[in-house]
Structure formats: C-alpha cells, structure tokens
GROMACS .gro file of C-alpha atoms in nm:
model
  293
    1MET     CA    1  22.792   6.289   6.294
    2PRO     CA    2  23.092   6.478   6.146
    3GLN     CA    3  23.030   6.849   6.101
    4ASN     CA    4  23.118   6.834   5.731
    5ILE     CA    5  22.861   6.563   5.654
    6LYS     CA    6  22.596   6.743   5.860
    7ALA     CA    7  22.659   7.061   5.658
    8HIS     CA    8  22.605   6.874   5.329
    9LEU     CA    9  22.281   6.723   5.462
   10PHE     CA   10  22.169   7.073   5.563
   11VAL     CA   11  22.222   7.204   5.209
   12ILE     CA   12  22.041   6.906   5.054
   13LEU     CA   13  21.744   6.958   5.287
   14ALA     CA   14  21.745   7.334   5.219
   15SER     CA   15  21.757   7.273   4.842
   16PHE     CA   16  21.464   7.032   4.871
   17LEU     CA   17  21.263   7.289   5.069
   18VAL     CA   18  21.346   7.561   4.815
   19GLY     CA   19  21.233   7.326   4.538
   20GLY     CA   20  20.895   7.298   4.710
   21SER     CA   21  20.876   7.676   4.740
   22PHE     CA   22  20.869   7.716   4.359
   23ILE     CA   23  20.549   7.508   4.346
   24VAL     CA   24  20.392   7.686   4.644
   25THR     CA   25  20.488   8.032   4.513
   26ASP     CA   26  20.324   7.948   4.180
   27LYS     CA   27  19.997   7.887   4.367
   28LEU     CA   28  20.025   8.236   4.525
   29THR     CA   29  20.083   8.413   4.194
   30GLY     CA   30  19.822   8.681   4.128
   31THR     CA   31  19.700   8.716   4.488
   32ILE     CA   32  19.891   9.021   4.616
   33ASP     CA   33  20.223   9.185   4.530
   34PRO     CA   34  20.515   8.941   4.583
   35ILE     CA   35  20.712   9.205   4.777
   36SER     CA   36  20.423   9.230   5.024
   37ILE     CA   37  20.413   8.849   5.057
   38THR     CA   38  20.788   8.836   5.120
   39LEU     CA   39  20.763   9.105   5.388
   40LEU     CA   40  20.488   8.899   5.557
   41ARG     CA   41  20.712   8.589   5.539
   42PHE     CA   42  21.001   8.774   5.705
   43ILE     CA   43  20.779   8.922   5.977
   44LEU     CA   44  20.616   8.586   6.063
   45ALA     CA   45  20.952   8.405   6.066
   46SER     CA   46  21.099   8.675   6.293
   47LEU     CA   47  20.804   8.650   6.532
   48ILE     CA   48  20.840   8.271   6.554
   49LEU     CA   49  21.211   8.299   6.638
   50ALA     CA   50  21.185   8.608   6.864
   51PRO     CA   51  21.089   8.431   7.193
   52PHE     CA   52  21.389   8.197   7.168
   53ILE     CA   53  21.623   8.492   7.118
   54LEU     CA   54  21.477   8.746   7.361
   55LEU     CA   55  21.418   8.510   7.655
   56ILE     CA   56  21.764   8.353   7.655
   57LYS     CA   57  22.040   8.582   7.780
   58LYS     CA   58  22.329   8.432   7.581
   59TYR     CA   59  22.134   8.503   7.261
   60ARG     CA   60  21.992   8.838   7.372
   61VAL     CA   61  22.334   8.992   7.446
   62LYS     CA   62  22.452   8.914   7.093
   63ILE     CA   63  22.178   9.111   6.914
   64PHE     CA   64  22.353   9.449   6.890
   65SER     CA   65  22.697   9.305   6.806
   66THR     CA   66  22.556   9.124   6.501
   67PHE     CA   67  22.315   9.397   6.385
   68LYS     CA   68  22.547   9.589   6.151
   69ARG     CA   69  22.686   9.278   5.984
   70THR     CA   70  22.348   9.113   5.935
   71MET     CA   71  22.203   9.435   5.792
   72ILE     CA   72  22.460   9.408   5.513
   73MET     CA   73  22.388   9.038   5.463
   74SER     CA   74  22.011   9.090   5.466
   75PHE     CA   75  22.045   9.380   5.219
   76PHE     CA   76  22.181   9.143   4.953
   77TYR     CA   77  21.933   8.869   5.050
   78SER     CA   78  21.629   9.101   5.034
   79SER     CA   79  21.750   9.283   4.723
   80TYR     CA   80  21.770   8.949   4.541
   81PHE     CA   81  21.399   8.889   4.600
   82ILE     CA   82  21.306   9.245   4.501
   83GLY     CA   83  21.511   9.214   4.181
   84MET     CA   84  21.358   8.875   4.103
   85PHE     CA   85  21.002   9.006   4.141
   86LYS     CA   86  21.075   9.310   3.925
   87ALA     CA   87  21.245   9.090   3.664
   88LEU     CA   88  20.942   8.859   3.639
   89GLU     CA   89  20.730   9.157   3.537
   90THR     CA   90  20.908   9.161   3.197
   91THR     CA   91  21.058   8.813   3.163
   92SER     CA   92  20.958   8.449   3.208
   93ALA     CA   93  21.027   8.191   3.477
   94LEU     CA   94  21.202   7.988   3.205
   95ASN     CA   95  21.452   8.267   3.142
   96THR     CA   96  21.518   8.323   3.512
   97GLY     CA   97  21.571   7.949   3.558
   98ALA     CA   98  21.840   7.950   3.289
   99ILE     CA   99  22.014   8.261   3.426
  100TYR     CA  100  22.002   8.121   3.783
  101THR     CA  101  22.248   7.849   3.674
  102LEU     CA  102  22.525   8.112   3.670
  103ILE     CA  103  22.526   8.144   4.052
  104PRO     CA  104  22.782   7.866   4.122
  105LEU     CA  105  23.023   8.013   3.866
  106LEU     CA  106  22.979   8.368   3.999
  107THR     CA  107  23.029   8.244   4.357
  108GLY     CA  108  23.345   8.063   4.253
  109ILE     CA  109  23.484   8.377   4.088
  110ALA     CA  110  23.392   8.593   4.390
  111SER     CA  111  23.566   8.343   4.620
  112ILE     CA  112  23.891   8.401   4.431
  113PHE     CA  113  23.897   8.766   4.540
  114VAL     CA  114  23.744   8.734   4.889
  115PHE     CA  115  23.876   8.399   5.016
  116LYS     CA  116  24.178   8.360   4.782
  117GLN     CA  117  24.039   8.030   4.653
  118TYR     CA  118  24.186   7.894   4.330
  119ILE     CA  119  23.970   7.775   4.039
  120SER     CA  120  24.135   7.536   3.794
  121SER     CA  121  24.052   7.510   3.425
  122LYS     CA  122  23.894   7.172   3.507
  123GLN     CA  123  23.655   7.339   3.752
  124TYR     CA  124  23.553   7.599   3.492
  125MET     CA  125  23.467   7.309   3.261
  126VAL     CA  126  23.259   7.150   3.538
  127TYR     CA  127  23.072   7.481   3.590
  128ALA     CA  128  22.992   7.485   3.217
  129PHE     CA  129  22.889   7.118   3.239
  130GLY     CA  130  22.654   7.200   3.529
  131ILE     CA  131  22.501   7.496   3.344
  132ILE     CA  132  22.431   7.276   3.038
  133GLY     CA  133  22.274   7.001   3.250
  134THR     CA  134  22.054   7.242   3.445
  135CYS     CA  135  21.944   7.421   3.126
  136ILE     CA  136  21.837   7.085   2.980
  137VAL     CA  137  21.611   7.041   3.285
  138VAL     CA  138  21.485   7.402   3.272
  139PHE     CA  139  21.399   7.380   2.899
  140LYS     CA  140  21.282   7.016   2.937
  141GLY     CA  141  21.511   6.909   2.652
  142ASN     CA  142  21.310   7.121   2.407
  143LEU     CA  143  21.557   7.260   2.151
  144GLU     CA  144  21.300   7.509   2.015
  145LEU     CA  145  21.252   7.663   2.361
  146PHE     CA  146  21.629   7.690   2.404
  147LEU     CA  147  21.680   7.852   2.062
  148ALA     CA  148  21.396   8.095   2.138
  149PHE     CA  149  21.582   8.209   2.450
  150SER     CA  150  21.682   8.575   2.425
  151LEU     CA  151  21.774   8.836   2.683
  152ASN     CA  152  21.536   9.122   2.760
  153LYS     CA  153  21.518   9.399   3.021
  154GLY     CA  154  21.387   9.164   3.289
  155ASP     CA  155  21.671   8.919   3.225
  156PHE     CA  156  21.932   9.186   3.287
  157ILE     CA  157  21.753   9.281   3.610
  158PHE     CA  158  21.759   8.917   3.719
  159LEU     CA  159  22.125   8.885   3.621
  160PHE     CA  160  22.197   9.170   3.862
  161SER     CA  161  21.979   8.992   4.120
  162ILE     CA  162  22.183   8.672   4.112
  163ILE     CA  163  22.496   8.882   4.165
  164LEU     CA  164  22.326   9.007   4.483
  165MET     CA  165  22.249   8.647   4.586
  166THR     CA  166  22.614   8.561   4.528
  167LEU     CA  167  22.717   8.852   4.752
  168TYR     CA  168  22.475   8.731   5.021
  169SER     CA  169  22.639   8.389   5.015
  170ILE     CA  170  22.987   8.544   5.031
  171THR     CA  171  22.903   8.790   5.313
  172SER     CA  172  22.726   8.524   5.521
  173LYS     CA  173  23.061   8.345   5.540
  174TYR     CA  174  23.284   8.655   5.550
  175PHE     CA  175  23.102   8.837   5.832
  176TYR     CA  176  23.047   8.530   6.052
  177LYS     CA  177  23.268   8.531   6.364
  178LYS     CA  178  23.367   8.234   6.579
  179ASP     CA  179  23.190   8.373   6.886
  180ASP     CA  180  22.864   8.441   6.700
  181GLU     CA  181  22.547   8.258   6.796
  182LEU     CA  182  22.402   8.111   6.477
  183LEU     CA  183  22.038   8.155   6.584
  184VAL     CA  184  22.102   8.525   6.653
  185VAL     CA  185  22.261   8.570   6.309
  186VAL     CA  186  21.957   8.406   6.149
  187PHE     CA  187  21.715   8.616   6.357
  188MET     CA  188  21.891   8.944   6.283
  189THR     CA  189  21.913   8.856   5.913
  190LEU     CA  190  21.534   8.815   5.913
  191ILE     CA  191  21.490   9.142   6.103
  192GLY     CA  192  21.713   9.312   5.847
  193GLY     CA  193  21.502   9.155   5.573
  194CYS     CA  194  21.189   9.306   5.729
  195ILE     CA  195  21.352   9.650   5.733
  196TRP     CA  196  21.475   9.635   5.372
  197MET     CA  197  21.143   9.493   5.246
  198ALA     CA  198  20.949   9.766   5.428
  199ILE     CA  199  21.171  10.029   5.265
  200SER     CA  200  21.111   9.872   4.923
  201LEU     CA  201  20.732   9.883   4.980
  202ILE     CA  202  20.759  10.258   5.034
  203VAL     CA  203  20.999  10.315   4.742
  204PHE     CA  204  20.790  10.114   4.494
  205ASP     CA  205  20.457  10.229   4.649
  206VAL     CA  206  20.333   9.872   4.698
  207PRO     CA  207  20.014   9.823   4.908
  208LEU     CA  208  20.009   9.546   5.171
  209GLU     CA  209  19.663   9.403   5.088
  210TRP     CA  210  19.706   9.117   5.338
  211GLU     CA  211  19.329   9.118   5.392
  212LYS     CA  212  19.289   8.962   5.044
  213LEU     CA  213  19.459   8.639   5.151
  214ASN     CA  214  19.228   8.342   5.206
  215THR     CA  215  19.288   8.031   5.418
  216THR     CA  216  19.464   7.840   5.138
  217ASN     CA  217  19.691   8.138   5.069
  218LEU     CA  218  19.779   8.161   5.438
  219LEU     CA  219  19.867   7.791   5.451
  220ASN     CA  220  20.096   7.834   5.152
  221ILE     CA  221  20.256   8.140   5.313
  222GLY     CA  222  20.295   7.933   5.631
  223TYR     CA  223  20.502   7.681   5.433
  224LEU     CA  224  20.713   7.960   5.283
  225THR     CA  225  20.757   8.122   5.626
  226ILE     CA  226  20.859   7.816   5.826
  227PHE     CA  227  21.032   7.595   5.571
  228THR     CA  228  21.175   7.825   5.302
  229THR     CA  229  21.246   8.135   5.510
  230LEU     CA  230  21.319   8.034   5.869
  231PHE     CA  231  21.462   7.686   5.808
  232THR     CA  232  21.654   7.759   5.488
  233VAL     CA  233  21.822   8.073   5.624
  234PHE     CA  234  21.936   7.866   5.923
  235LEU     CA  235  22.043   7.566   5.711
  236TYR     CA  236  22.231   7.771   5.451
  237GLN     CA  237  22.401   7.988   5.714
  238SER     CA  238  22.510   7.676   5.907
  239ALA     CA  239  22.645   7.508   5.593
  240ASN     CA  240  22.815   7.826   5.466
  241VAL     CA  241  23.022   7.854   5.783
  242VAL     CA  242  23.150   7.495   5.746
  243LEU     CA  243  23.168   7.438   5.369
  244GLY     CA  244  23.206   7.789   5.234
  245PRO     CA  245  22.982   7.955   4.973
  246LYS     CA  246  23.156   7.793   4.674
  247LYS     CA  247  23.049   7.440   4.771
  248VAL     CA  248  22.709   7.543   4.906
  249MET     CA  249  22.622   7.717   4.579
  250ALA     CA  250  22.728   7.407   4.380
  251TYR     CA  251  22.396   7.256   4.491
  252VAL     CA  252  22.214   7.518   4.279
  253TYR     CA  253  22.256   7.281   3.984
  254LEU     CA  254  22.025   7.035   4.162
  255ASN     CA  255  21.741   7.284   4.227
  256PRO     CA  256  21.553   7.209   3.901
  257ALA     CA  257  21.591   6.837   3.977
  258PHE     CA  258  21.431   6.883   4.319
  259VAL     CA  259  21.147   7.084   4.162
  260ALA     CA  260  21.089   6.809   3.903
  261ILE     CA  261  21.090   6.536   4.171
  262ILE     CA  262  20.850   6.727   4.400
  263ALA     CA  263  20.620   6.804   4.105
  264PHE     CA  264  20.616   6.431   4.023
  265ILE     CA  265  20.529   6.341   4.384
  266ILE     CA  266  20.258   6.607   4.429
  267ASP     CA  267  20.109   6.658   4.082
  268LYS     CA  268  20.222   6.332   3.915
  269THR     CA  269  20.405   6.542   3.654
  270THR     CA  270  20.619   6.306   3.450
  271MET     CA  271  20.979   6.372   3.349
  272ASN     CA  272  21.081   6.308   2.988
  273PHE     CA  273  21.406   6.141   2.881
  274PHE     CA  274  21.596   6.467   2.829
  275THR     CA  275  21.492   6.601   3.170
  276THR     CA  276  21.626   6.284   3.333
  277ILE     CA  277  21.956   6.317   3.140
  278GLY     CA  278  21.981   6.683   3.244
  279ILE     CA  279  21.931   6.589   3.611
  280LEU     CA  280  22.209   6.327   3.585
  281ILE     CA  281  22.449   6.578   3.424
  282SER     CA  282  22.371   6.838   3.692
  283ALA     CA  283  22.421   6.579   3.967
  284ILE     CA  284  22.760   6.473   3.825
  285ALA     CA  285  22.875   6.838   3.801
  286THR     CA  286  22.765   6.902   4.162
  287ILE     CA  287  22.948   6.592   4.292
  288ILE     CA  288  23.271   6.690   4.113
  289LEU     CA  289  23.258   7.044   4.254
  290LEU     CA  290  23.190   6.912   4.605
  291LYS     CA  291  23.485   6.671   4.586
  292SER     CA  292  23.725   6.946   4.477
  293LYS     CA  293  23.945   7.095   4.747
   0.00000   0.00000   0.00000
C-alpha cells in the first residue's frame, strides 16, 4: 500500500477513535479530576509500550537523542488537555466544539511561517466552509443555540488551548528526523506527557483519587489509554511525517461527524436533517483541503 494512502487511513482511524473518546469521556465526567485521569492514561500507555522500547536495542539507544525534542512536543500536547479541562470549568462542551473548528485554519497559518506553505484565497474560503459545516453539526442545526453562542473566560482559555494543539501538530513534524524510530518518539512523547501532567497536578493541587474508580470506570480508562492515547499518538505522528500537519488537521472537520455516527451506533441517537447537511459540508471541505497541493 502506498505510504500516502496509508497515512490517510491512519488519520481516519485516529479520528474515529477520538470520536469514541468523547462518548467515553462523558461517562467518566464527575468521577475524579480530569487531569488525574489523563495522567493515569499517559502512565498506563507508557507502561504498555515500555517493554517494546527497553528490550530492543535499536529502540533503546534512541531514547536520549529524542528526549529533548519530545519534551517540547509533549509540552504542547499535555498543555492542550490541561487548558481544555480548565476551560470546561467555566464554559460548555458546545462552545468548545465550535472553537475547535478553528484548528485547521490555525494550522494552515502556522505552516506558512514554519514550512513556507502557501495558502490561496480559495483555501481560506474552504476553511470557512468547513467551520460553517462543523458548527451546523455541533449546534445540531439549531439557530437559537447558535445565536446564544457568546465567548466567556473559559472560551478564551480553550482558544489558547487549540493554539497549543496546533503547535503540537507543527512540532511533531518539525522535530521529526529521518533517522528517528517512530515508536521511540511516541513512547518519549507519552513519558513527557506524564512529566508535564505530574507537574500540573502539583501546580493546581489536584489529588489523584484513583481509588475512587470502579470497574466500569477502569474499562473506560482502558479504552482511552489504548485507543485514544497510545494508538492515536502513533497514528497521528505517523501521518504527520508523511502528510504534514496542514492536511492531518483538515480531518478535524469530520470529528463531530464521527461522534454523531458512533452515538447512533451505540446509543441509537438519531441525526436530524441539518446535522446530516453539516456532515456533508464538512466532508466536502475536508476533501478539497486534502486534494490541494
């Protein structure tokens, strides 16, 4: 299979897994602090990957050479989650869903300065088209919900958070070297995530409280650990190296669509006419961005 096609399939799979994480995360809401849950996810994912890295010499010798670069990458990755959790204390998931649609545009703009990539006026129109389509899905075609949308303190925090996510996407491409071992980069990114999350626990004085988790909670965390931490970091990093962050982030417009489809499969949640139209608009915008050079 051509490397380019494989990279696109990786992003689609990662987006689908992330879509499932929204539903699983909702079931964990109110158990323990989200920062504590994320630290647990990073630790478990690191422990799963550790034997493969430490027991194989070609991977083991690459640990120290990638440490500094992955600490920078993991700083942006971890800070995004911290910012998102803090934002949700004073804003709604609806607002964050709308603001999240800015990531492809921000990534495109950042790519101009870092990778000298050109953005045409047509592409700016496609970004706007994608934002509109995704917002239709987020607000479920409800005009009253859209008109009631207003920015608050939490929204500005989340806006800063998506800038951090954009920087993670950019640095994961920028700092990757041809002689790097992808599994080591993923492992060290997770280790860096553990370090930054542990620091945030101390700074924000957040208790672990892992003893409060029941069997169902642990199963949900298991999904988040294996599929939306370990797998997605690997899949996104692999795709970023081949496609570049601009095209990888174009798939963000499809995230609400994946959530809606998974919710329909699991909970039989139906999609109204406007949601379906929004998904089609988002899909068209994504395809156009992916076909652009």
